[in-house]
Coordinates of C-alpha atoms in Angstrom, one line a residue:
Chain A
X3 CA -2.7 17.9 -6.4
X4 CA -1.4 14.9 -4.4
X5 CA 2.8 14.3 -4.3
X6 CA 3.5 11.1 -3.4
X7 CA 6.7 9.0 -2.8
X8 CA 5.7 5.4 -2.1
X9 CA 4.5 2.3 -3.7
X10 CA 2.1 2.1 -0.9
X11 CA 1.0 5.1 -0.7
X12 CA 0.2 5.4 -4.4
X13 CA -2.1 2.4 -4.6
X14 CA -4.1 3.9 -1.5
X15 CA -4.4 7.0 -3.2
X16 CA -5.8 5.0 -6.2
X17 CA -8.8 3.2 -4.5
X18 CA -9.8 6.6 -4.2
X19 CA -9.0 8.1 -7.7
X20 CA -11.7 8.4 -10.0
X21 CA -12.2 6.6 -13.5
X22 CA -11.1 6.5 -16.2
X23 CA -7.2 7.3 -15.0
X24 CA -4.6 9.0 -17.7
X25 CA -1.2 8.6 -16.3
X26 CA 1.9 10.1 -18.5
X27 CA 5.3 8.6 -17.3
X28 CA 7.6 11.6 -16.8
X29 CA 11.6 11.5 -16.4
X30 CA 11.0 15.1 -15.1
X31 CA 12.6 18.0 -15.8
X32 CA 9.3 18.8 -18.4
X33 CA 8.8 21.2 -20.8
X34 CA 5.6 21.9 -23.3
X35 CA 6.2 18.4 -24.5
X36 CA 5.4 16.7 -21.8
X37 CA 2.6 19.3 -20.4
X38 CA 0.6 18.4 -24.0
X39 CA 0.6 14.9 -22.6
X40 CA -0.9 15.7 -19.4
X41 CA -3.4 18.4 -21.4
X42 CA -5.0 15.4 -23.2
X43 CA -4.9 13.2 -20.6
X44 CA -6.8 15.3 -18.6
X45 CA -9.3 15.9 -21.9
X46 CA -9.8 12.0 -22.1
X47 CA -10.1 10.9 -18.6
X48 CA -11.7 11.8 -15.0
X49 CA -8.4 11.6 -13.3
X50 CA -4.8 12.1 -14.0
X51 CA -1.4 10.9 -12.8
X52 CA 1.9 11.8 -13.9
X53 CA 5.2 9.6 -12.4
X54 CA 8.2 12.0 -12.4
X55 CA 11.5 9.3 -11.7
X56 CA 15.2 9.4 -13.4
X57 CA 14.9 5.8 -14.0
X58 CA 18.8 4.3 -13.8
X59 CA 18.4 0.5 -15.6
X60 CA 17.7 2.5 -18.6
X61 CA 20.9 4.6 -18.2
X62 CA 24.2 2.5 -20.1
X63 CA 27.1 2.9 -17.6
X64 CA 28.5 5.9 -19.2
X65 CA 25.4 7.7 -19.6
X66 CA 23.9 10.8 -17.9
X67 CA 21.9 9.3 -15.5
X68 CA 24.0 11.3 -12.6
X69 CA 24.0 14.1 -14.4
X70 CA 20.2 14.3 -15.9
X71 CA 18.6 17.6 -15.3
X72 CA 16.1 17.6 -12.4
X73 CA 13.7 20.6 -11.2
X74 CA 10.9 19.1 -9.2
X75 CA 9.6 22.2 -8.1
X76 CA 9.2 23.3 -11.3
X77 CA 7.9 20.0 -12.2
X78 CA 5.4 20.2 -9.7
X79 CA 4.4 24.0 -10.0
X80 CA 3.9 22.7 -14.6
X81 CA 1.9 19.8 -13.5
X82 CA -0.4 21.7 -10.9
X83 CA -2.8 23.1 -13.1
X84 CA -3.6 19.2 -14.8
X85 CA -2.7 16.3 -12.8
X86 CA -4.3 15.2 -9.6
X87 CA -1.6 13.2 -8.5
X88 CA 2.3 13.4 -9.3
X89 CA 3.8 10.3 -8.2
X90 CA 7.8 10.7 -7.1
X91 CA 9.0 7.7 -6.1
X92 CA 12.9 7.1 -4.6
X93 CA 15.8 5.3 -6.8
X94 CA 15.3 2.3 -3.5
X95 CA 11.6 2.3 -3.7
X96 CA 11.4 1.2 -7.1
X97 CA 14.5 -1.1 -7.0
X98 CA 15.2 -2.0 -3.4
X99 CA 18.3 -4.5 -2.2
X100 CA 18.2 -7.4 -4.4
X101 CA 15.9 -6.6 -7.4
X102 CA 16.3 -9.2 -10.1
X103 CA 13.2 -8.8 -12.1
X104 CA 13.0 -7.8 -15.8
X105 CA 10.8 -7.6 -19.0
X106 CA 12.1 -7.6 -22.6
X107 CA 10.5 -6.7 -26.0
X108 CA 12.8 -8.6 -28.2
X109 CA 12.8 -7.9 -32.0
X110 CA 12.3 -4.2 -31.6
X111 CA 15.1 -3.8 -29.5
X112 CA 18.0 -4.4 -31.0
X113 CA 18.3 -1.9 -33.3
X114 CA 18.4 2.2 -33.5
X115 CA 18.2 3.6 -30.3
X116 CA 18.8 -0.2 -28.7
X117 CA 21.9 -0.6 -30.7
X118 CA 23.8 2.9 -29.2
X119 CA 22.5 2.1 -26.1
X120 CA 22.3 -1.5 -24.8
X121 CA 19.8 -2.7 -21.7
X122 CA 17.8 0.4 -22.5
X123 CA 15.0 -0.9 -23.4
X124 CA 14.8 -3.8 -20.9
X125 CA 15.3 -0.8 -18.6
X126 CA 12.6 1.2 -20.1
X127 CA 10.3 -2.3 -20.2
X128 CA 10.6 -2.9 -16.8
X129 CA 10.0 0.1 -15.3
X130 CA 7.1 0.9 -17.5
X131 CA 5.1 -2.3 -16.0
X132 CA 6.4 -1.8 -12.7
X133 CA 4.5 2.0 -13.1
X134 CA 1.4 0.3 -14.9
X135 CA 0.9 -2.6 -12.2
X136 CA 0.9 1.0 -9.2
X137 CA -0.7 3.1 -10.9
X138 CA -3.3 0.8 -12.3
X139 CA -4.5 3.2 -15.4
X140 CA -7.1 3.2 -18.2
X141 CA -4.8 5.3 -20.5
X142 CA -1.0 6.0 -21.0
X143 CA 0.2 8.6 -23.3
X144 CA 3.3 8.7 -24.9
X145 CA 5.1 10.7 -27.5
X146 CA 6.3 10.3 -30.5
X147 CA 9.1 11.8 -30.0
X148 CA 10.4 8.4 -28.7
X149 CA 9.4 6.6 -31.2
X150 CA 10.7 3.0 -30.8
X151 CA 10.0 3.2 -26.9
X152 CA 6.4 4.0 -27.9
X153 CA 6.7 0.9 -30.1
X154 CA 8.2 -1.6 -27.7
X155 CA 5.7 -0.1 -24.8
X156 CA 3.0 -0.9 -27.4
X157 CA 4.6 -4.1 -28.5
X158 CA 5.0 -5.2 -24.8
X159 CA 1.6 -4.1 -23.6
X160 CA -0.7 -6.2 -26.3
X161 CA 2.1 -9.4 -25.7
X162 CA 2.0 -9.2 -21.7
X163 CA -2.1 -8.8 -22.2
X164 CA -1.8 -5.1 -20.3
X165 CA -4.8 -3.7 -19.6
X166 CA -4.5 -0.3 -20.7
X167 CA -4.9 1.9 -24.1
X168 CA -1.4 3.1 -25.2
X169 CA -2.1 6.9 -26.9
X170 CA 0.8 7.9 -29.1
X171 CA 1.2 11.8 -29.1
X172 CA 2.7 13.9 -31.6
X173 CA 6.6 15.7 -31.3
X174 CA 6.1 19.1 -29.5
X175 CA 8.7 21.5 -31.7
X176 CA 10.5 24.6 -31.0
X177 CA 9.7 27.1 -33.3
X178 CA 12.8 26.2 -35.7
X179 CA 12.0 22.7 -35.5
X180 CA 14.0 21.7 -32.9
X181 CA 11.9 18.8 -30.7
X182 CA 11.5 19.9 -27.4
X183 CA 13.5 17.4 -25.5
X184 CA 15.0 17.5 -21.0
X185 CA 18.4 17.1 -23.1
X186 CA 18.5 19.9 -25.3
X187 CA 19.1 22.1 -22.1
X188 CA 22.8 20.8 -22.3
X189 CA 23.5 22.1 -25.3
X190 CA 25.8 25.2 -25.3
X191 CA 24.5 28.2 -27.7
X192 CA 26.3 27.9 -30.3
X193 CA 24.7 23.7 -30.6
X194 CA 21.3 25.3 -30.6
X195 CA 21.8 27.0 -33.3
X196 CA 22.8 23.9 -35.2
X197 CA 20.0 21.6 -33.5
X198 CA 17.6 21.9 -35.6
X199 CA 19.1 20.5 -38.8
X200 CA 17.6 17.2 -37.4
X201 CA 14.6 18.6 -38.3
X202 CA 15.8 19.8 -41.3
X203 CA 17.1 16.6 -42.8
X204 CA 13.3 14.9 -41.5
X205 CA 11.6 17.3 -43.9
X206 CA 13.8 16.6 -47.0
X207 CA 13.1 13.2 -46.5
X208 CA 9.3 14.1 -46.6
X209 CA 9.8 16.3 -49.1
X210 CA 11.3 13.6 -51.5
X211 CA 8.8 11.2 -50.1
X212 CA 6.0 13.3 -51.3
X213 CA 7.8 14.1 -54.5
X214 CA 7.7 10.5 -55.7
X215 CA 10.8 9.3 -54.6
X216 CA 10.6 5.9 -53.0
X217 CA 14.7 4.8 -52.5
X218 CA 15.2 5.0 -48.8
X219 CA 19.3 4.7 -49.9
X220 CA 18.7 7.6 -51.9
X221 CA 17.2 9.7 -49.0
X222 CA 19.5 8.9 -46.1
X223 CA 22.5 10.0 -48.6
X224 CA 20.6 13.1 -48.9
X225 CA 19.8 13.3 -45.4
X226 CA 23.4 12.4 -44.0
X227 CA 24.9 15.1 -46.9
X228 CA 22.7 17.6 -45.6
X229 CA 23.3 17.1 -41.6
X230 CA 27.8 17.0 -42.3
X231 CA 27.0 20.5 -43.2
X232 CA 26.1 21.4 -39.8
X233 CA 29.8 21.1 -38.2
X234 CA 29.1 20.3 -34.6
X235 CA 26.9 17.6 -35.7
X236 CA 27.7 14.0 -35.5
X237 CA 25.4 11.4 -37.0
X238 CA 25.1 8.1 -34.8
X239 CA 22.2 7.1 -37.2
X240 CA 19.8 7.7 -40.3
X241 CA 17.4 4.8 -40.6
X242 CA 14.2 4.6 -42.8
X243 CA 12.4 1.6 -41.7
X244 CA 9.1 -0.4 -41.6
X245 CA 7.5 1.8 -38.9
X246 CA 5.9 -1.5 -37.6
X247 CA 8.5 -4.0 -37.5
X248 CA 11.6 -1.2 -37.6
X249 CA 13.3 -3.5 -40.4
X250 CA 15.2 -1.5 -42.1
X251 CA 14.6 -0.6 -46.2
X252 CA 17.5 -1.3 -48.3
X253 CA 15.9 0.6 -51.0
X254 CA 12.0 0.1 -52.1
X255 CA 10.7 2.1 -49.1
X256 CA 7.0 0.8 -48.3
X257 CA 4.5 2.8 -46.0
X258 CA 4.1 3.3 -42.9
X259 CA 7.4 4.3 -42.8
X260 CA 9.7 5.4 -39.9
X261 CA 12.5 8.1 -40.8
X262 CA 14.5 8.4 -37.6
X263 CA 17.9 9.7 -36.4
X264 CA 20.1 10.0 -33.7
X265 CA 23.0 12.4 -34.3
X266 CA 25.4 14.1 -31.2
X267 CA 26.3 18.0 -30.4
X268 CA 29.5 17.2 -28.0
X269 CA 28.6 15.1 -25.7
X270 CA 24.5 15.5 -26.2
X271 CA 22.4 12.8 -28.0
X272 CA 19.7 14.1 -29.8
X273 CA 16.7 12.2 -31.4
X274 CA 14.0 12.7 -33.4
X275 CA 11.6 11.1 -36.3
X276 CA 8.9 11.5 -38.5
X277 CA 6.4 8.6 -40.2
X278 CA 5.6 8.9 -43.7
X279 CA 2.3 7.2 -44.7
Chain B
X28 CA -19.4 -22.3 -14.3
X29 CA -18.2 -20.7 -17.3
X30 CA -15.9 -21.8 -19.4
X31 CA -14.1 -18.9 -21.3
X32 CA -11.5 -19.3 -24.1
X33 CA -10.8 -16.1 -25.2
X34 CA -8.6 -13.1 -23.6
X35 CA -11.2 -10.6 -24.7
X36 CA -14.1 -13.2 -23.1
X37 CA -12.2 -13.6 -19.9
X38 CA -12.0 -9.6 -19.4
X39 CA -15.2 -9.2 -20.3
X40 CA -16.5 -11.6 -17.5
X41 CA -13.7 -10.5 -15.1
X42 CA -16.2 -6.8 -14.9
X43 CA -18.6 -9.2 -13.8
X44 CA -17.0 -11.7 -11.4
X45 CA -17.5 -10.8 -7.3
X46 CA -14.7 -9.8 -5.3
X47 CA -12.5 -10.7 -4.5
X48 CA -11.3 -13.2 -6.9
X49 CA -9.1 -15.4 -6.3
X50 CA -7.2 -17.4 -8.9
X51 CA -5.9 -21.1 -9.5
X52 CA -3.4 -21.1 -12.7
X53 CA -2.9 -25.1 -13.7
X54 CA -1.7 -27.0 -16.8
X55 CA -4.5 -29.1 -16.2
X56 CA -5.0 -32.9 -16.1
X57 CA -6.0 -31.8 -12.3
X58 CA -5.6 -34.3 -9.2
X59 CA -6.4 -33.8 -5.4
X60 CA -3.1 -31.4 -5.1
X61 CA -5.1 -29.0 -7.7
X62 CA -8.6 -29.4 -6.3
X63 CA -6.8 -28.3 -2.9
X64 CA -5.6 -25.3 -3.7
X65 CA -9.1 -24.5 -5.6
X66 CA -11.2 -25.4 -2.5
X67 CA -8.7 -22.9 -0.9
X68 CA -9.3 -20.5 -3.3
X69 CA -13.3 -20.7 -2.7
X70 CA -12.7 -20.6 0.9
X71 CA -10.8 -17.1 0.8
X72 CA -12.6 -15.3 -1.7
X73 CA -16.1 -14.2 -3.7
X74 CA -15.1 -15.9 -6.8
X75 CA -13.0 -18.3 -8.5
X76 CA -11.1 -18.6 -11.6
X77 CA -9.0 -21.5 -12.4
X78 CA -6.7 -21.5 -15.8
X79 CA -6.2 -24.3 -18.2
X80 CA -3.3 -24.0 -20.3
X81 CA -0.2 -26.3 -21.4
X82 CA 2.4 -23.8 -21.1
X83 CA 4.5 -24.2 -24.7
X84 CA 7.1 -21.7 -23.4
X85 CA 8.3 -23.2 -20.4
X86 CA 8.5 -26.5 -21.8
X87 CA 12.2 -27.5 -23.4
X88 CA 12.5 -28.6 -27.0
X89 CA 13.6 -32.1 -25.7
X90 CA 10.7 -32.2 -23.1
X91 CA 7.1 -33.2 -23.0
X92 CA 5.0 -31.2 -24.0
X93 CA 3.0 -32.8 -26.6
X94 CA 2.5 -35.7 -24.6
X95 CA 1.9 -33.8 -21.5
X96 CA -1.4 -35.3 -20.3
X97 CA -5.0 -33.6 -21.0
X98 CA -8.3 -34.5 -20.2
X99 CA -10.7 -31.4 -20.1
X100 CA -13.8 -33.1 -19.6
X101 CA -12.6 -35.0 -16.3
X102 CA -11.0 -31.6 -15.5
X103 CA -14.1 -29.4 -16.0
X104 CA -16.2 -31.8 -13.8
X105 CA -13.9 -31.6 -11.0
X106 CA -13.4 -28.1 -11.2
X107 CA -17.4 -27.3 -11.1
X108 CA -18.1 -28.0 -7.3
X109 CA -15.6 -24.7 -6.5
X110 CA -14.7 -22.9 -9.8
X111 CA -17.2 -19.8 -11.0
X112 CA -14.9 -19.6 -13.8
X113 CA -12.3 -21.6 -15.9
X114 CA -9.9 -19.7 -18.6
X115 CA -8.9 -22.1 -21.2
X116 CA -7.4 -20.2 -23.8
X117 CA -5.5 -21.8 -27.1
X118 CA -2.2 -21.7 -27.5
X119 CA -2.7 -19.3 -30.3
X120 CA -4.6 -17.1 -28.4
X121 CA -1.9 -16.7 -25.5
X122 CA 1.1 -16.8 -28.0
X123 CA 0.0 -14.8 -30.9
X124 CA 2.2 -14.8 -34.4
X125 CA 5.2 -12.7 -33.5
X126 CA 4.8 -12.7 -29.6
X127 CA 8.4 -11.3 -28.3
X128 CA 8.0 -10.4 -25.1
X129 CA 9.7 -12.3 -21.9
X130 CA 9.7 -11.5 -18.1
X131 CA 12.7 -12.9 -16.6
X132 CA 13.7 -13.3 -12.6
X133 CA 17.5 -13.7 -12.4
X134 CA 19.2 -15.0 -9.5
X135 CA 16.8 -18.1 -8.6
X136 CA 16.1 -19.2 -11.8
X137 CA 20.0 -20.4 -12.6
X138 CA 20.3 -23.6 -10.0
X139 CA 18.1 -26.5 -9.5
X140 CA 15.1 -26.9 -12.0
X141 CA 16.4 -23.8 -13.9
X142 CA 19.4 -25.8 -14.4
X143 CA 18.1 -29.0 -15.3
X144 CA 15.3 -27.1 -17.7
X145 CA 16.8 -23.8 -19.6
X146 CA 14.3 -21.5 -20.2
X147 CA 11.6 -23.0 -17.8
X148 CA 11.3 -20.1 -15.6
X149 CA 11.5 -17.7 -18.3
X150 CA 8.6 -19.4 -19.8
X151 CA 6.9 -20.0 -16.6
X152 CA 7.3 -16.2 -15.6
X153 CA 6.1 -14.8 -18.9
X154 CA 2.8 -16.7 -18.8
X155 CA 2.4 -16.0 -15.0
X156 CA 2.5 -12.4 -15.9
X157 CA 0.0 -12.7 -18.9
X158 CA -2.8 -15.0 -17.1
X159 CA -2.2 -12.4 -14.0
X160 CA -2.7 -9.2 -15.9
X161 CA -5.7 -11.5 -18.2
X162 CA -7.5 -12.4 -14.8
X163 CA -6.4 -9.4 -12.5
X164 CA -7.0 -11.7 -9.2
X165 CA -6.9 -10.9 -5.6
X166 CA -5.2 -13.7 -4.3
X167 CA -3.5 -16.5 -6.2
X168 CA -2.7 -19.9 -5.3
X169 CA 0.3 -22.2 -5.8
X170 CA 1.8 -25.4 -4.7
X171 CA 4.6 -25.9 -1.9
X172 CA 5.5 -28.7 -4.2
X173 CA 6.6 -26.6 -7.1
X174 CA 9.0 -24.9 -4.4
X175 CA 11.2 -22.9 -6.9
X176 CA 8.3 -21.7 -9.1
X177 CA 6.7 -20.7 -6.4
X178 CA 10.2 -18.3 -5.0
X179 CA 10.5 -17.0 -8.3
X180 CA 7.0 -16.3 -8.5
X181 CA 6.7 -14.2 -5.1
X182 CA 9.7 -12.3 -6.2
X183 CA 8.8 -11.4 -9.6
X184 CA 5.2 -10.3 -7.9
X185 CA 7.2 -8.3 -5.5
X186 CA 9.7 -6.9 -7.9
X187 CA 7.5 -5.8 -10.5
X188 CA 4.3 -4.5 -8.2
X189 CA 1.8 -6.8 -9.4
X190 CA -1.2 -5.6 -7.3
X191 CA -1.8 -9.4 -5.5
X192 CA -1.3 -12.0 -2.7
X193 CA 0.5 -14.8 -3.6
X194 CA -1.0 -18.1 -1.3
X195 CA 1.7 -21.3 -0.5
X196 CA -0.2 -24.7 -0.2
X197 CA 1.0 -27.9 0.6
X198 CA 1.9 -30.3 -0.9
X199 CA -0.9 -33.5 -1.3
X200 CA 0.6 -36.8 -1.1
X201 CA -0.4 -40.2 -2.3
X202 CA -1.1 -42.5 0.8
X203 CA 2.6 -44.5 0.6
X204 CA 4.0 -40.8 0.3
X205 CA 4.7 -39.4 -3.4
X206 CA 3.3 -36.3 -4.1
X207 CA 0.7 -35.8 -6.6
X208 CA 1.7 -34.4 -10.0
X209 CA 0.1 -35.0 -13.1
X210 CA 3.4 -36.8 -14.4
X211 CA 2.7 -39.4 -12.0
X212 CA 0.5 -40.8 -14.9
X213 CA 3.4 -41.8 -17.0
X214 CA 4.9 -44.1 -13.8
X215 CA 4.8 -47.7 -15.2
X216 CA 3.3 -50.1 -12.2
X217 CA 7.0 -51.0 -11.3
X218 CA 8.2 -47.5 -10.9
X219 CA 4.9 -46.4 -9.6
X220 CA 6.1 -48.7 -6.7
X221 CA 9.7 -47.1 -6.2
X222 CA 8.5 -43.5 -6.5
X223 CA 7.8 -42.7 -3.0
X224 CA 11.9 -43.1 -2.1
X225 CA 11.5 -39.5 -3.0
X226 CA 9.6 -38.6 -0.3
X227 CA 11.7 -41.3 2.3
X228 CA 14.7 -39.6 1.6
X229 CA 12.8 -36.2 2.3
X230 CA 11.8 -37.9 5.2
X231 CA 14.9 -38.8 6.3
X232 CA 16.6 -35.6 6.1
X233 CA 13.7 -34.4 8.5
X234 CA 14.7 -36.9 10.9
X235 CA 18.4 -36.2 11.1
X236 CA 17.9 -32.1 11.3
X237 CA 15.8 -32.6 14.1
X238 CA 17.7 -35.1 15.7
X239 CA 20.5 -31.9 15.6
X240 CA 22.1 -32.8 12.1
X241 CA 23.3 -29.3 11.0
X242 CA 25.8 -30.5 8.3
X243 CA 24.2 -30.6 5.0
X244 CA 26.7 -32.4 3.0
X245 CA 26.5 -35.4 5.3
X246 CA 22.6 -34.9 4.6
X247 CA 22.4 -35.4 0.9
X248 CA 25.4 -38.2 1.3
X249 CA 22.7 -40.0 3.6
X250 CA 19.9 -39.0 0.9
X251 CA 21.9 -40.1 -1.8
X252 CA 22.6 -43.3 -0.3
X253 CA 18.8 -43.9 0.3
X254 CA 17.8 -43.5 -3.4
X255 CA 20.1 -45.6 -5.3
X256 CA 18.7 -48.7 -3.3
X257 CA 15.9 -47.9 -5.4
X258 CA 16.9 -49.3 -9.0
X259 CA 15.0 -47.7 -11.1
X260 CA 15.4 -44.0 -10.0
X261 CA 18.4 -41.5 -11.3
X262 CA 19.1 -39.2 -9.4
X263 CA 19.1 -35.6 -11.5
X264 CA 20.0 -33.4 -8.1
X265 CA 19.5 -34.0 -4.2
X266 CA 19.5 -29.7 -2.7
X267 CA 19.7 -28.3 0.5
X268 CA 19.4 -24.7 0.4
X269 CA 18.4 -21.2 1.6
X270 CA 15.1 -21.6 1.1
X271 CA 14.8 -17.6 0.0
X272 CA 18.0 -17.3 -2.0
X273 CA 18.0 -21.1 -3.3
X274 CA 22.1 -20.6 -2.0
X275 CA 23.2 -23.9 -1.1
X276 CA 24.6 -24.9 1.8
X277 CA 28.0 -26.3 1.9
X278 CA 28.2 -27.7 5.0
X279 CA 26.8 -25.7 7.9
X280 CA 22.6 -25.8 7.6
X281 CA 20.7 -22.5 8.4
X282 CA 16.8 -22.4 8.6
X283 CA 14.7 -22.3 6.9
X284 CA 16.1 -24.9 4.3
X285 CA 14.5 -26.0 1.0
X286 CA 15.6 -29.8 0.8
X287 CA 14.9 -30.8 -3.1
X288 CA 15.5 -33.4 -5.8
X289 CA 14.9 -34.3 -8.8
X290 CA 14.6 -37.5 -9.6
X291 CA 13.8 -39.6 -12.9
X292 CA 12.3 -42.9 -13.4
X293 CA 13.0 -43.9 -16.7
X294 CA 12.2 -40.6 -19.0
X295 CA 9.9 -39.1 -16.3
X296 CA 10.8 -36.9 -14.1
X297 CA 9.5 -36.5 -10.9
X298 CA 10.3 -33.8 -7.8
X299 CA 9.7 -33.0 -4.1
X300 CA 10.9 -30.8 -1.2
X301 CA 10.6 -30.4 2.1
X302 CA 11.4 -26.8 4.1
X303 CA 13.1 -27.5 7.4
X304 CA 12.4 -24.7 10.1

């Protein structure tokens, strides 16, 4: 497996990497989550490559970029027995002195995840097509987990005529429910234990789904009643929305639909969604 | 030479086309300035692809872009001594219903023509990006004469990693002087004959800076003063800049500079620059 750091370097290393390329963009810090990506990658293609990089324009000012886990070694040592080339670029390599270039996916943007946290998304945007125009791949996978990003990466890639397949992967779960996220390593013990009532409040919505019941007013009360059980938990958002467009249901829920929540233990953010079909 | 109209037609031929490719994007209605950077192109490279599109996006709601001139057939037989390939997509085709996506290059795209024309460079970016990623070239060619467009088109390749070489040409002038544009087609005979006091002004802030004139103010005072001899010309902005940051210089000159204008004779609008080194 090949590490390596610059822009350069990595196109020279892709003349010489063999078709079809799967490339998974990592933050780092992976877990079983982010290994399933890399499994099927390596399944659909001849070659793999996985970016590890904290990106900071998707950070808000008073978020965790300084503070997001990192473990490369353990990275590295996960990533060893799938990828053939982890590419590990510097903060200055990716945005050096005077960068002023950026992409945005408007319409999707603005709301869930891009209302808590403004610039995100032109953050995650841009740094998505600056990893697509170096590494140059046939396939990027993505999960679910995320799901608006994997809708404004979609979004963005059919409007900027991207040549690349975007695969959507599903949520890798703990065995209580809780998907496996780089974040939920800040929570303290006693958070755990209240973590997975995201997951918790995601199944009674299918539950009422599949029951008939079609008022997405009806199921976020249920949801939000059920989550202000769980004391340490905070609820930024509930949304069930058109999981194409993300506009949000009033009440007559229609299908595809995206149930998705963002709800805080202290100081930790936690997401997660299901789609109802 | 083909003629392609479709994004899924153009990729399709793309597997086919020798490398490397090199790549002429032009709103058509081509003139000698065009045909010069596609006999360039041919020079340097396997193959070549020249674009056809009127650009909705980077055109203002005020400006002209259902008058801008077209004449394919003209335009196809000039192209067919030096083009393998010409990409003429429909506006529909580039700009499907519910497009949303916009690359944007901050910091140059503020003064000058991005004053004049909000949104232009946004526009012009976003569609740069699209036929770039459509036509995956090796080397792409522009016009000195666009001099902005062309800064803010190196930077965003450079920013965002887009896997090319972006080729300056100059400018082609008319005998008396006025460089060629397709605009130049709306000139009535009278202002046909007082368009080249663009280029005599250029030509006269040439001749001071080499005869030691460092102080740019006193240059575009002298500039000024040339132009509004000419009666029918309004002057929309007389620049002498950085010619990689686009600052403008107060007083004291550095090299290189980017002396610009703007200029309109009656509704149209013409423009021109020199770089002094």
């Amino acid at each position: 497996m090949k590490v390596i750091e610059t822009v350069a370097g990595m196109r020279e290393c892709r003349r010489q990497t063999a078709e079809p390329v799967g490339f998974v963009p990592t933050m780092g810090y992976l877990h079983e989550g982010h290994v399933s990506l890399v499994k099927r990658a390596k399944e659909e293609n001849a070659s793999v490559v996985v970016s590890i990089f904290v990106n900071p324009t998707q950070f808000g000012p008073k978020e965790d970029f300084k503070n997001y886990p990192r473990n490369t070694n353990r990275d590295l040592a996960m990533l060893e027995p799938f990828s053939d080339v982890v590419f590990m670029p510097s903060d200055v390599e990716m945005y050096p002195d005077k960068y002023n270039t950026w992409v945005e996916v408007n319409g999707l943007t603005g709301q869930l995840e891009g209302a808590s946290r403004p610039g995100h998304f032109r953050g995650v945007s841009t740094v998505v097509t600056k990893l697509f125009n170096i590494v140059q791949p046939t396939k990027v996978y993505f999960g679910q987990k995320d799901a608006q990003q994997l809708l404004v990466i979609k979004k963005m890639t059919a409007d900027l005529n991207i040549n690349l397949e975007v695969v959507a992967c599903p949520t890798m779960r703990e065995p209580d429910g809780l998907a496996m996220s780089s974040r939920n390593t800040y929570l303290t013990p006693e958070q755990r234990k209240g973590a997975p009532v995201l997951y918790k409040a995601l199944s009674l919505a299918r539950d009422k789904w599949s029951k008939g019941e079609k008022d997405a007013e009806k199921i976020r009360l249920e949801m939000n009643k059920l989550i202000r059980k769980e004391p340490l938990a905070e609820i930024v958002y509930i949304s069930i929305a058109d999981a194409l467009t993300l506009q949000e249901f009033s009440h007559l829920m229609q299908k595809p639909a995206l149930v998705s929540m963002a709800v805080k233990f202290g100081k930790t953010r936690l997401i997660d969604n299901i789609i109802l079909e």
